[in-house]
Coordinates of C-alpha atoms and ligand atoms in Angstrom, one line a residue:
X1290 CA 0.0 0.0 0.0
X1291 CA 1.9 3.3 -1.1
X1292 CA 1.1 6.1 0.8
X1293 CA 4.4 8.1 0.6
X1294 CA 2.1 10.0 -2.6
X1295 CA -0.4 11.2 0.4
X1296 CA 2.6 12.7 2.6
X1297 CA 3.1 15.8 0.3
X1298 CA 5.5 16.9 3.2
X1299 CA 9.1 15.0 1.4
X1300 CA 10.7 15.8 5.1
X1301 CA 8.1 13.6 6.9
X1302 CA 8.2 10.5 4.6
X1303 CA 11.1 9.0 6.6
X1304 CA 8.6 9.0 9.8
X1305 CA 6.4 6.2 7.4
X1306 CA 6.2 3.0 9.7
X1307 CA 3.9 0.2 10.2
X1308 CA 1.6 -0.1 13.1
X1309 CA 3.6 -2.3 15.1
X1310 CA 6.3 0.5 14.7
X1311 CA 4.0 3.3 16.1
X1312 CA 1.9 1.3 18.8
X1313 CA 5.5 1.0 20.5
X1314 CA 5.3 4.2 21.5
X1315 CA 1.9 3.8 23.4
X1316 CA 3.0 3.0 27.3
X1317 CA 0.6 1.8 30.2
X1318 CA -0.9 4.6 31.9
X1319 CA -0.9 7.0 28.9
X1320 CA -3.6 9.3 28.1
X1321 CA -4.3 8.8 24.1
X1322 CA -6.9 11.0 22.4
X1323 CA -7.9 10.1 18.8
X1324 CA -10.2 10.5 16.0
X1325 CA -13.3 9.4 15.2
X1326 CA -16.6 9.8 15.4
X1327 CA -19.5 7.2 15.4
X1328 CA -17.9 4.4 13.3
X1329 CA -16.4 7.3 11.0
X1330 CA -12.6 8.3 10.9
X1331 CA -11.1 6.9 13.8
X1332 CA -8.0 5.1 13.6
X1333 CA -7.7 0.9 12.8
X1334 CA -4.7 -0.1 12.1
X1335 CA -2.6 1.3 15.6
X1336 CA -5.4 0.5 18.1
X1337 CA -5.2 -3.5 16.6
X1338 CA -1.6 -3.6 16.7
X1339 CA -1.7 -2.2 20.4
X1340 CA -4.2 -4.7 20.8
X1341 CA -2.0 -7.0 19.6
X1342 CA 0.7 -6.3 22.3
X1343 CA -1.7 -7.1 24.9
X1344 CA -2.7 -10.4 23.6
X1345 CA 1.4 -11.1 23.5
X1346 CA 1.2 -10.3 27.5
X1347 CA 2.2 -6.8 27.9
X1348 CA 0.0 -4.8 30.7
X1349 CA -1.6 -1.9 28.8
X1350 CA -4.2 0.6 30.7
X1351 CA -5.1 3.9 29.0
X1352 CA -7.0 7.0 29.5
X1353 CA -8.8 7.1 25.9
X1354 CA -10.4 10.3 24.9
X1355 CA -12.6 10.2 21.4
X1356 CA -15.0 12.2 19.5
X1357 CA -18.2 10.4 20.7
X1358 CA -18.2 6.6 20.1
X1359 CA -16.1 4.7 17.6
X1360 CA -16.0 1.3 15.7
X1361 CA -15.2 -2.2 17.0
X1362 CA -11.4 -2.0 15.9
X1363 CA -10.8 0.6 18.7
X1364 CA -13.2 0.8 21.8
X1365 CA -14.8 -3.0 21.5
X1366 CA -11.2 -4.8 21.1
X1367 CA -9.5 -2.5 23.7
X1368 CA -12.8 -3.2 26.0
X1369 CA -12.9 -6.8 25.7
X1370 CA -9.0 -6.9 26.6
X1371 CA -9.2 -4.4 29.5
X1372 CA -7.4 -2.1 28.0
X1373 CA -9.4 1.3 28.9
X1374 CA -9.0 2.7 32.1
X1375 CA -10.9 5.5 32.0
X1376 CA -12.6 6.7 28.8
X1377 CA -14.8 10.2 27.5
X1378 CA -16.8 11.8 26.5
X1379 CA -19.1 9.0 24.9
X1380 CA -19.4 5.2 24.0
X1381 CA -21.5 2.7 22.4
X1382 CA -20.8 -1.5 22.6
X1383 CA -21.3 -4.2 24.2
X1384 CA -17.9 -4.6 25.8
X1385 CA -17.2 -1.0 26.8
X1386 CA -20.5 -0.3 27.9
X1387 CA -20.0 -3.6 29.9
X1388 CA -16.6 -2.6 31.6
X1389 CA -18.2 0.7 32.4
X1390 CA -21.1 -0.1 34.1
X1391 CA -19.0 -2.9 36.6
X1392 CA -16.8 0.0 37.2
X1393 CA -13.6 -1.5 35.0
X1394 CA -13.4 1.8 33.1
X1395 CA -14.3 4.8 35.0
X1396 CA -16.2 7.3 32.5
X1397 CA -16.5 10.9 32.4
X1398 CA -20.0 11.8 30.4
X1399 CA -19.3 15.2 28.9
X1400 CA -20.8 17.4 27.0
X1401 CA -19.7 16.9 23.5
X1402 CA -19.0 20.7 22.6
X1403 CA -17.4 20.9 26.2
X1404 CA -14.5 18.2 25.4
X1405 CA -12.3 20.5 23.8
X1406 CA -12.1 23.3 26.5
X1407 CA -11.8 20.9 28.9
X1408 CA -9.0 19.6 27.8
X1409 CA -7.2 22.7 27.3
X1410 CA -8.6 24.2 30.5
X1411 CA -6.4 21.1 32.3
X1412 CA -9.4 19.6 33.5
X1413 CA -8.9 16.1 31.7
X1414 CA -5.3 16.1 32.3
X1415 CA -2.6 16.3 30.0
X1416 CA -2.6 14.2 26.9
X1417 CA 0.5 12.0 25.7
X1418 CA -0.4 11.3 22.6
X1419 CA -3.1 11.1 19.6
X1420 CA -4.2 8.9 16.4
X1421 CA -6.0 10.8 13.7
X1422 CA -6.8 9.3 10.5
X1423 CA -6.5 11.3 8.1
X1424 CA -6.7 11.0 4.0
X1425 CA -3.0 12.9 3.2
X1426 CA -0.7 15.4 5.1
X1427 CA -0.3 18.6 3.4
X1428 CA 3.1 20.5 2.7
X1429 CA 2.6 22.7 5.6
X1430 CA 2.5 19.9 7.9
X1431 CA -1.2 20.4 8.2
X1432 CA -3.4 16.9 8.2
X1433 CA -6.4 16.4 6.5
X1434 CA -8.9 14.4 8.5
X1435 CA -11.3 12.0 6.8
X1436 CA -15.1 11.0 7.5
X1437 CA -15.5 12.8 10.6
X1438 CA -13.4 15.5 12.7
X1439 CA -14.8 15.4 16.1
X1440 CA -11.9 16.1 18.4
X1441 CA -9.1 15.5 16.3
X1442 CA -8.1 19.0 16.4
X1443 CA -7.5 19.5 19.6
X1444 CA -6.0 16.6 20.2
X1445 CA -3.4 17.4 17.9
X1446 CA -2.8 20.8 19.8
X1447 CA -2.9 19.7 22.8
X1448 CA -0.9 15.9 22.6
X1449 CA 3.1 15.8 23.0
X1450 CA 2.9 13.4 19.7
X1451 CA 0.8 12.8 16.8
X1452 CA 0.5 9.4 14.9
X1453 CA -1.0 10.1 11.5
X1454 CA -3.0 6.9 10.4
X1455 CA -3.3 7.1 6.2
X1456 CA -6.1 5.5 5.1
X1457 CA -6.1 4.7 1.4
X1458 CA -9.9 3.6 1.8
X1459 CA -10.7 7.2 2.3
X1460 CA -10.6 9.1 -1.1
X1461 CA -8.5 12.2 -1.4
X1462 CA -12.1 13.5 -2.8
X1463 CA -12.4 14.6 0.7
X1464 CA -10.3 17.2 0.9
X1465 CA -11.8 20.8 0.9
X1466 CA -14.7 18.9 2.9
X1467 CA -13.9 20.5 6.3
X1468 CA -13.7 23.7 8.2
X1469 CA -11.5 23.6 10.8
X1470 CA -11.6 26.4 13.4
X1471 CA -10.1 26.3 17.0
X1472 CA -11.2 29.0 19.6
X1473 CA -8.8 30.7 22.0
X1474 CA -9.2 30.3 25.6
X1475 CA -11.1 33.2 27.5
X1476 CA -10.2 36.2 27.6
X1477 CA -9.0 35.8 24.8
X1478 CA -11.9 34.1 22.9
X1479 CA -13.7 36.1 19.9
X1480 CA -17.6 35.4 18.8
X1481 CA -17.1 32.8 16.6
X1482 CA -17.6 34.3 13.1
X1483 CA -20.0 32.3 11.8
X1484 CA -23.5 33.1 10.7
X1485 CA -25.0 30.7 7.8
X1486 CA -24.6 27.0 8.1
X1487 CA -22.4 26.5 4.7
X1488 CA -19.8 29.3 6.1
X1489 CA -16.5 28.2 6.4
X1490 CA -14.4 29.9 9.3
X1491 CA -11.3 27.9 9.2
X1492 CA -8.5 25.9 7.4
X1493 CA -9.8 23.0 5.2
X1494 CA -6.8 20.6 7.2
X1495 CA -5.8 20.8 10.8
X1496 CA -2.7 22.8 11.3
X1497 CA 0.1 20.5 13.0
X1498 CA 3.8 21.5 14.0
X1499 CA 5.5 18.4 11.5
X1500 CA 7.8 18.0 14.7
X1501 CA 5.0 16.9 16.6
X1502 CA 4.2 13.9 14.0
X1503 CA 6.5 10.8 15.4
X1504 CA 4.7 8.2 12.9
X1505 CA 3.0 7.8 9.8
X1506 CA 1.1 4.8 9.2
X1507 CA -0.4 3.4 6.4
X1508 CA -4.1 1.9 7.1
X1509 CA -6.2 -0.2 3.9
X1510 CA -9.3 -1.2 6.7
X1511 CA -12.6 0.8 6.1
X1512 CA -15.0 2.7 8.2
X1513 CA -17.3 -0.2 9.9
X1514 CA -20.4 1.4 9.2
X1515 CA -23.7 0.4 10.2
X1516 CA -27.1 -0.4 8.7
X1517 CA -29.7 1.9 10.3
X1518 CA -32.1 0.0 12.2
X1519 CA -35.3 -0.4 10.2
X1520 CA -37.8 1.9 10.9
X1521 CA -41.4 0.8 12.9
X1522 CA -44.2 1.9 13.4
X1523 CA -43.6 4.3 16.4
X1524 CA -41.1 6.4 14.9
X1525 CA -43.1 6.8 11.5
X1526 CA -46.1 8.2 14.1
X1527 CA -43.2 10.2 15.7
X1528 CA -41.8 11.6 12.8
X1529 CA -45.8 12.3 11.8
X1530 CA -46.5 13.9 14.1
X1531 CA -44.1 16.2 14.4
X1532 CA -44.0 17.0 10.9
X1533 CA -47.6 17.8 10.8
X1534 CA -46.1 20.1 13.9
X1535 CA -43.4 21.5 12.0
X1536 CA -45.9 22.5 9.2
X1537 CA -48.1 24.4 11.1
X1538 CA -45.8 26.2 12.9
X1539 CA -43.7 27.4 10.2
X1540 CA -45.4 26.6 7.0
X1541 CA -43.0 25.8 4.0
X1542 CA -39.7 26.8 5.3
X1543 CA -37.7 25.5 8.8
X1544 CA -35.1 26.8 10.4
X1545 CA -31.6 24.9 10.7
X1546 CA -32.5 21.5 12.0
X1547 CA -30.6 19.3 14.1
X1548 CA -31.3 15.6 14.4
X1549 CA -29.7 13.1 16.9
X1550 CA -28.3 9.7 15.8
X1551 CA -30.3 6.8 15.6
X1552 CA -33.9 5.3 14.0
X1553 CA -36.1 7.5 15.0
X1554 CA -34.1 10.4 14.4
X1555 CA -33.6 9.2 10.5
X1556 CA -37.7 8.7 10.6
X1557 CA -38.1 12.3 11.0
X1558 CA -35.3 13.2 8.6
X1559 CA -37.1 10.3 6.2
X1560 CA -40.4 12.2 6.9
X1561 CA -39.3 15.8 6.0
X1562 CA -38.5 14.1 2.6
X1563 CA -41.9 13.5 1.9
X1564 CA -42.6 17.4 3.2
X1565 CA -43.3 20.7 1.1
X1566 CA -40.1 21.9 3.3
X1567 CA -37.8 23.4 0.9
X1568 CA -34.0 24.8 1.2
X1569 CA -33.5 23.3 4.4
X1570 CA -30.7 24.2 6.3
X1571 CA -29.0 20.8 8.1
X1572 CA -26.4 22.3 11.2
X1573 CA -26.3 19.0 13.3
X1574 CA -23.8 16.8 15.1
X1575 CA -23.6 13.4 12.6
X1576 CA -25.1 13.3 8.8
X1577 CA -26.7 10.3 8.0
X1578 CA -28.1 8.7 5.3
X1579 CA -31.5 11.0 5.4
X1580 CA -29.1 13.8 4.4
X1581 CA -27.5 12.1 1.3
X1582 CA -31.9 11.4 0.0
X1583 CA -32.7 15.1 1.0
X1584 CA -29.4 16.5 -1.3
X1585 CA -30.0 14.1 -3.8
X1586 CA -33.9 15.7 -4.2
X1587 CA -32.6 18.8 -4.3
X1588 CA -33.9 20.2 -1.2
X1589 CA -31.1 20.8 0.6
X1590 CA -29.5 24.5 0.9
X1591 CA -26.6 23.4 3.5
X1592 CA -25.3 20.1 5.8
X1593 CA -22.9 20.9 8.4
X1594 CA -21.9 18.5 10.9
X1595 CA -19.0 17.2 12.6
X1596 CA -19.3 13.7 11.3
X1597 CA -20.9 11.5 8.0
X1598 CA -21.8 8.5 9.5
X1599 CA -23.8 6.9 6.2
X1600 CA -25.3 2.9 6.1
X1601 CA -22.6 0.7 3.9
X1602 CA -25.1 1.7 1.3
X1603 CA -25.0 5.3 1.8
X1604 CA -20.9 5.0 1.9
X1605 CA -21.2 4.1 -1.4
X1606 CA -23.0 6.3 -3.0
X1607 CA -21.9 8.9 -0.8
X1608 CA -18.0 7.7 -2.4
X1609 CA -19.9 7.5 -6.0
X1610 CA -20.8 11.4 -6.2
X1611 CA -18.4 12.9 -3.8
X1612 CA -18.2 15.8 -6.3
X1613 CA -21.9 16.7 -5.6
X1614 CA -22.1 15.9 -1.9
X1615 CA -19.0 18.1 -1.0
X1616 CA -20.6 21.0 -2.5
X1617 CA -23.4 21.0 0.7
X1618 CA -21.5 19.6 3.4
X1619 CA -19.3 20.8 5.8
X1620 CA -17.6 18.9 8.6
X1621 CA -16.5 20.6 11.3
X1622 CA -14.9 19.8 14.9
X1623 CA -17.4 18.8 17.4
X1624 CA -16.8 21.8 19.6
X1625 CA -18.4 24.2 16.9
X1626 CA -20.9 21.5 15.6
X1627 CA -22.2 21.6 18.9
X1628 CA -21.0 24.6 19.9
X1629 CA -23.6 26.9 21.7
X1630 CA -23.1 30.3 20.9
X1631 CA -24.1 28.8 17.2
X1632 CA -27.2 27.1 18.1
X1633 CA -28.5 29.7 19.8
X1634 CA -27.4 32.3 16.9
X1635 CA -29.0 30.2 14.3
X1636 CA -32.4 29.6 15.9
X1637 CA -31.9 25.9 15.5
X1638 CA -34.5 23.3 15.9
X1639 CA -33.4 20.3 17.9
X1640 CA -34.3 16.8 18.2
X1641 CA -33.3 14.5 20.2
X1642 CA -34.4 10.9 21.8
X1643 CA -35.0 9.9 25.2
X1644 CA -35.1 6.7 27.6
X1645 CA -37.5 8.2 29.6
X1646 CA -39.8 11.4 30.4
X1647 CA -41.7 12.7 33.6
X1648 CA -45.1 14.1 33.8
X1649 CA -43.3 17.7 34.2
X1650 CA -41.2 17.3 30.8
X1651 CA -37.7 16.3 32.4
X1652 CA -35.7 13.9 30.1
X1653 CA -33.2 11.1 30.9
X1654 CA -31.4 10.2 27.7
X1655 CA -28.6 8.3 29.8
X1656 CA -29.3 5.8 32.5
X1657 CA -31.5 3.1 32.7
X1658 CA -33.2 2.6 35.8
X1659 CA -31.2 5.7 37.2
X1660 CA -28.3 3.3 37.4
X1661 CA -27.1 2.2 34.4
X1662 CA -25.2 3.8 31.9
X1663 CA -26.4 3.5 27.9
X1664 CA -24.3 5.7 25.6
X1665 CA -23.8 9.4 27.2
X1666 CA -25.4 12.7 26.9
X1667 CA -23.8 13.1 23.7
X1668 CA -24.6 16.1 21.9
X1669 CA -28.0 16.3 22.7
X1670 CA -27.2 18.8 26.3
X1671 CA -25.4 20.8 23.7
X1672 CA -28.9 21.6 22.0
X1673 CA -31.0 21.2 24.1
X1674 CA -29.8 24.3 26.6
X1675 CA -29.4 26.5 23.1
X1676 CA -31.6 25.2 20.6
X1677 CA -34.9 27.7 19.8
X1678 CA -37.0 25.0 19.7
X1679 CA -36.1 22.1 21.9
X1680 CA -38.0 18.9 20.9
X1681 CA -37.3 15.1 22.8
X1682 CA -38.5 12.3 21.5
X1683 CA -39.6 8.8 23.4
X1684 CA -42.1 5.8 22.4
X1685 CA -44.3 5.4 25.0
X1686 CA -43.3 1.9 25.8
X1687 CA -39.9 0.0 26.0
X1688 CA -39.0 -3.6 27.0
X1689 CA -41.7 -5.0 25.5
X1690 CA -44.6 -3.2 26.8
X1691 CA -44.0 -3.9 30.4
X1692 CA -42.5 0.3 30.9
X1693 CA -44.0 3.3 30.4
X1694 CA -41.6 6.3 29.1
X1695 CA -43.6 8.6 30.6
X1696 CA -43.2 8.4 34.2
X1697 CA -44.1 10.3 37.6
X1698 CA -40.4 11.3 37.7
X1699 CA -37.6 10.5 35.3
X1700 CA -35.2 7.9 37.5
X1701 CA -32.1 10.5 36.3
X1702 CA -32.2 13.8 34.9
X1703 CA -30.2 15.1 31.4
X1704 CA -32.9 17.5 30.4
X1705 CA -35.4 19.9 32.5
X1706 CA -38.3 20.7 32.8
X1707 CA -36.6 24.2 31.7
X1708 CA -35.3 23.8 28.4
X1709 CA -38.2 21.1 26.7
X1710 CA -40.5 22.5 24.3
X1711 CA -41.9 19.8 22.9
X1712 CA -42.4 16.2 23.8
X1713 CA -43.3 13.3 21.8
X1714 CA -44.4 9.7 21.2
X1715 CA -46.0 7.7 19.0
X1716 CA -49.5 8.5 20.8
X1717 CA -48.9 12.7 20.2
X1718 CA -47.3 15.5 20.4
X1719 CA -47.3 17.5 23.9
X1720 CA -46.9 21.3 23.2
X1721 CA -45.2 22.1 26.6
X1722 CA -44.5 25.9 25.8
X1723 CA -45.5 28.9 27.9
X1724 CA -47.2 26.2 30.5
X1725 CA -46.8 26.2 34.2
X1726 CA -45.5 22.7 35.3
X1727 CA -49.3 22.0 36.4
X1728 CA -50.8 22.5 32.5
X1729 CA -47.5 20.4 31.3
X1730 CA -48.9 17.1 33.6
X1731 CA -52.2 16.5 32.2
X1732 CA -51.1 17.3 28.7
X1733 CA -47.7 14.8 28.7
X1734 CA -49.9 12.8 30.5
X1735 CA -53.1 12.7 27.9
X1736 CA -51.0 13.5 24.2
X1737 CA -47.5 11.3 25.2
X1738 CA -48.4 8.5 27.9
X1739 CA -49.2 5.2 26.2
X1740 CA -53.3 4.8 27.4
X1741 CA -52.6 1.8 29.3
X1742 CA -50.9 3.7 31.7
X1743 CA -52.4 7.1 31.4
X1744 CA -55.2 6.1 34.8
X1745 CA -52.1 5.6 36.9
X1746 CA -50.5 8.8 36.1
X1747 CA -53.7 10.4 36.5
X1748 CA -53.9 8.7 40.3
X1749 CA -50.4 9.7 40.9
X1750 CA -51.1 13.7 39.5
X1751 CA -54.1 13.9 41.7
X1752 CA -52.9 12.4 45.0
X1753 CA -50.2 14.7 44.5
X1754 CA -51.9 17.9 43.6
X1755 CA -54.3 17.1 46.9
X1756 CA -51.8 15.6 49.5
X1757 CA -48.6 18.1 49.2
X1758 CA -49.7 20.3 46.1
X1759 CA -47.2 23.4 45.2
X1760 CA -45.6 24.5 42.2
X1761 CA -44.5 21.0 40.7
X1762 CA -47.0 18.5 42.8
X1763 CA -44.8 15.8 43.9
X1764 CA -45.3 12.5 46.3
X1765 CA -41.3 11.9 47.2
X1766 CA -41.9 8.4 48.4
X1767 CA -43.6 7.6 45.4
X1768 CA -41.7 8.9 42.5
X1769 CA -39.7 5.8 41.6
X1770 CA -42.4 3.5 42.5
X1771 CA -42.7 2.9 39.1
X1772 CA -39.1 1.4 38.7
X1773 CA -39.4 -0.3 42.2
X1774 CA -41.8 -2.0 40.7
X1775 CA -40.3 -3.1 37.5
X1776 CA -37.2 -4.0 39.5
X1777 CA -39.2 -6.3 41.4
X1778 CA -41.9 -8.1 39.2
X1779 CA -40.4 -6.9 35.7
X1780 CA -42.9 -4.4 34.7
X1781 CA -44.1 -1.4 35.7
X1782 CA -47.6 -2.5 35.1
X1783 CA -49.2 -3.3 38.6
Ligands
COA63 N1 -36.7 1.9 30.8 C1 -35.8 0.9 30.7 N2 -35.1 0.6 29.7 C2 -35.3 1.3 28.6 C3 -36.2 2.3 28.5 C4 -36.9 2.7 29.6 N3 -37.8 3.6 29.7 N4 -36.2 2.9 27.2 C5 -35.3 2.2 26.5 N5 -34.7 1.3 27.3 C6 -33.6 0.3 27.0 C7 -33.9 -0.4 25.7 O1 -34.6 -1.6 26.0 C8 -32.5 -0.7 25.3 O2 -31.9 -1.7 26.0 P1 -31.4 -3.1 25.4 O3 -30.3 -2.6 24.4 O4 -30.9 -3.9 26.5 O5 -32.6 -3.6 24.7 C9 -31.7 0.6 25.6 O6 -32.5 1.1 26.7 C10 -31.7 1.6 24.5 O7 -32.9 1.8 24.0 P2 -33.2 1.9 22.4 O8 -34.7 2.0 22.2 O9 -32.5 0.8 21.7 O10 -32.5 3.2 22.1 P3 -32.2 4.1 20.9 O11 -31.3 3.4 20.0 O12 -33.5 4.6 20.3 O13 -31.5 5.3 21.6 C11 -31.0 6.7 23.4 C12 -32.1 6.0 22.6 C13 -31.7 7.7 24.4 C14 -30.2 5.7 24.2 C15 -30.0 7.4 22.4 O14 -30.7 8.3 21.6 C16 -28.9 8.2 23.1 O15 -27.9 7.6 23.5 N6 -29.2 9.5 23.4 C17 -28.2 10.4 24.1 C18 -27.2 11.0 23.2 C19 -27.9 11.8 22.1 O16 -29.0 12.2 22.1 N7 -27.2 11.9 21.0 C20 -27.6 12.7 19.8 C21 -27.3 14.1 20.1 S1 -26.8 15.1 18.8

């Protein structure tokens, strides 16, 4: 695999090693940051051969820092050999998500616009060294990421080394895809300049001192992408009804929309297809496959994001027409993505999903039962303190029937009661705005809460409202009755 044609920097090429080579220089106890962002652009072919070491006996423990989660090659292989020590800001798998929650790997859940100034600030320590994969190095030194950019930015500021990972799988097509744009710490930080969704900011590669770079590695494996989960039932009445929302409250044209990852995220985006909406502006966190459909119709005036995180079908038609695509989309690091000076700017529309949602519009997007740990916050804290109209989304049932989303009180809080505008489920759409906590009950409770459960919520509202009454009615011994219950007889039903 030649790759020296991709290191336009002649004084470099001699730092060209395999992954063996560079994984060498990963010690027990370091703090790595890389790439990456959902299974897009993260490095492959270092984390295996680190892997690798492990498997040959050495101890290895890190401190890995990532865009949000990753594929298999880099957080499930270093998870299932107990590699990760401690991990941010997000995760998604079977073996990490496994370590985390028995307390193997301790993880900080940050705000995904928030990683980058932490890790400047100090707060996440300092970082030894990072993996980007990128699709060539520039003359200047600078590195041009590939599929997504999430962190890598500031990981490269901020890390005592760099390992570039080349991957020939990525087309040089990319290039000219990003904006890359890295704020100053206060005081000296400026409003970021930025006022459209297609306005580029920054450099189109992300500037590096070539000192820093100690390897270059060449990488042939591709982005593991995923199918999208087929869509049911529940997220087409989802995305209905809040389209039929989105009509009437702004007739043919929306403002910037962000959409969170997931099925019933690309139901809505699926659904706006089939809209009058027109020139729609995109300023989200990942572009899925929803995104390629609505540029290939022609209805899309802008995509910005921080990551393109298409189906193995999309990949390939995304890699087919890259030409056309490129001239819409912009990928940019997480921290502006998600940044909230821009959402609020921008008047964005957010949507997110939930595990869970309370009679008074709080959200938990994060941990089952109150306990346990799913993915993260993710972006979706990013948007849904700054967004202009903040919308979550839940069905009303999970685990076959036997919970109710929409519960007396939310078993751990991401989102308040402060910030939700709108809540919905398959059964409706609650319109929570303007309403003192005691109009949001009965409407959550009579447009979102599956009907089967909508008598008990109406017991637990009025026992409340009568025994200790107040600004948000509330019986304390009761409010996690509801999960008592499912933790003892395995539904909430009674
Ligand atoms: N009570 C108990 N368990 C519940 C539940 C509830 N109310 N609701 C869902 N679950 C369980 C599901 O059964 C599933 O568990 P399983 O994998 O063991 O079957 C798990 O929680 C995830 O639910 P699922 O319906 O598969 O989730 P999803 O793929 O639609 O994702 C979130 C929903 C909330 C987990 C996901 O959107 C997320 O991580 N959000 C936070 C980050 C975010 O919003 N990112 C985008 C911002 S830009």
């Amino acid at each position: 695999m030649d790759i020296v044609s991709r290191v336009r920097r002649h004084g470099l090429r001699n730092r060209i090693c395999d992954a063996a080579t560079a994984a060498a220089m990963i010690d027990d106890g370091m703090h790595v940051g890389t790439s990456g962002f959902t299974p897009c652009g993260y490095p492959k072919a270092v984390p295996l051969a680190l892997a690798e070491r492990v498997r040959q006996g050495q101890n290895i423990r890190l401190t890995l820092g990532t865009g949000a989660s990753v594929g298999l090659e880099l957080d499930e292989t270093w998870a299932e050999l107990d590699m990760i020590a401690r991990r941010y800001p997000y995760q998604t798998g079977k073996h990490i998500n496994r370590r985390i929650n028995r307390g193997d790997t301790l993880f900080m859940d940050i705000h995904l616009s928030q990683v980058a100034q932490q890790l400047r600030y100090g707060y996440l320590g300092p970082m030894d060294i990072c993996i980007v994969e990128a699709v060539c190095i520039l003359e200047n030194g600078g590195i041009v990421p590939s599929t997504a950019v999430g962190n890598a930015p500031v990981y490269v500021q901020q890390a005592r080394k760099v390992v570039v990972e080349i991957n020939t799988t990525q087309p040089l097509a990319l290039m000219g895809m990003h904006d890359i744009y890295l704020p100053e710490n206060p005081p000296s930080r400026l409003p970021l300049p930025l006022t459209e969704c297609n306005q580029r900011i920054g450099a189109s590669y992300i500037p590096c001192d070539p000192e820093k770079i100690v390897a270059i590695v060449p990488c042939d494996l591709p982005d593991r992408v995923r199918d999208l989960a087929p869509m049911d039932d529940s997220a087409r009445a989802i995305a209905g009804h809040l389209i039929r929302f989105f009509e009437k409250e702004f007739g043919t044209t929306l403002p910037p929309l962000q959409s969170g990852v997931g099925a019933l995220a690309n139901a809505v985006m699926a659904g706006i297809e089939e809209s009058p909406f027109r020139a729609l502006n995109i300023w989200s966190e990942v572009l899925q496959d929803a995104v390629l459909d609505l540029i290939d119709a022609g209805r899309i005036n802008a995509a910005s994001g921080t990551s393109l995180s298409p189906s193995p079908r999309g990949l390939i038609r995304f890699h087919s027409d890259i030409g056309t695509y490129r001239e819409k989309i912009v990928l940019r690091p997480q921290e502006i993505s998600n940044h909230p000076e821009i959402a609020r700017r921008l008047g964005l529309v957010s949507m997110n999903t939930a595990i869970e949602v309370d009679i008074y519009g709080n959200a938990n997007s994060t941990h089952v039962l109150g306990n346990t740990m799913v993915n993260g916050i993710g972006g979706s804290g990013d948007f849904s303190r700054s967004a202009a109209l903040v919308v979550m989304m839940t069905p009303s049932l999970a685990k076959n029937g036997t919970v109710s989303c929409v519960v007396p009180h939310v078993s751990h809080v991401d989102h308040t009661e402060h910030e939700i505008h709108i809540l919905v489920t398959e059964q409706g759409l609650a319109d929570l705005r303007g309403l003192d906590p005691r109009e949001k009950a009965p409407r959550i409770i009579e447009n979102c809460a599956h009907p089967d459960f909508r008598p008990l919520l109406w017991d637990y509202l009025q026992r409340a409202r009568q025994k200790v009454g107040g600004h948000i009615p509330m019986l304390l011994d009761e409010a996690y009755a509801w999960h008592v219950r499912f933790l003892q007889s395995g539904s909430m039903r009674p």
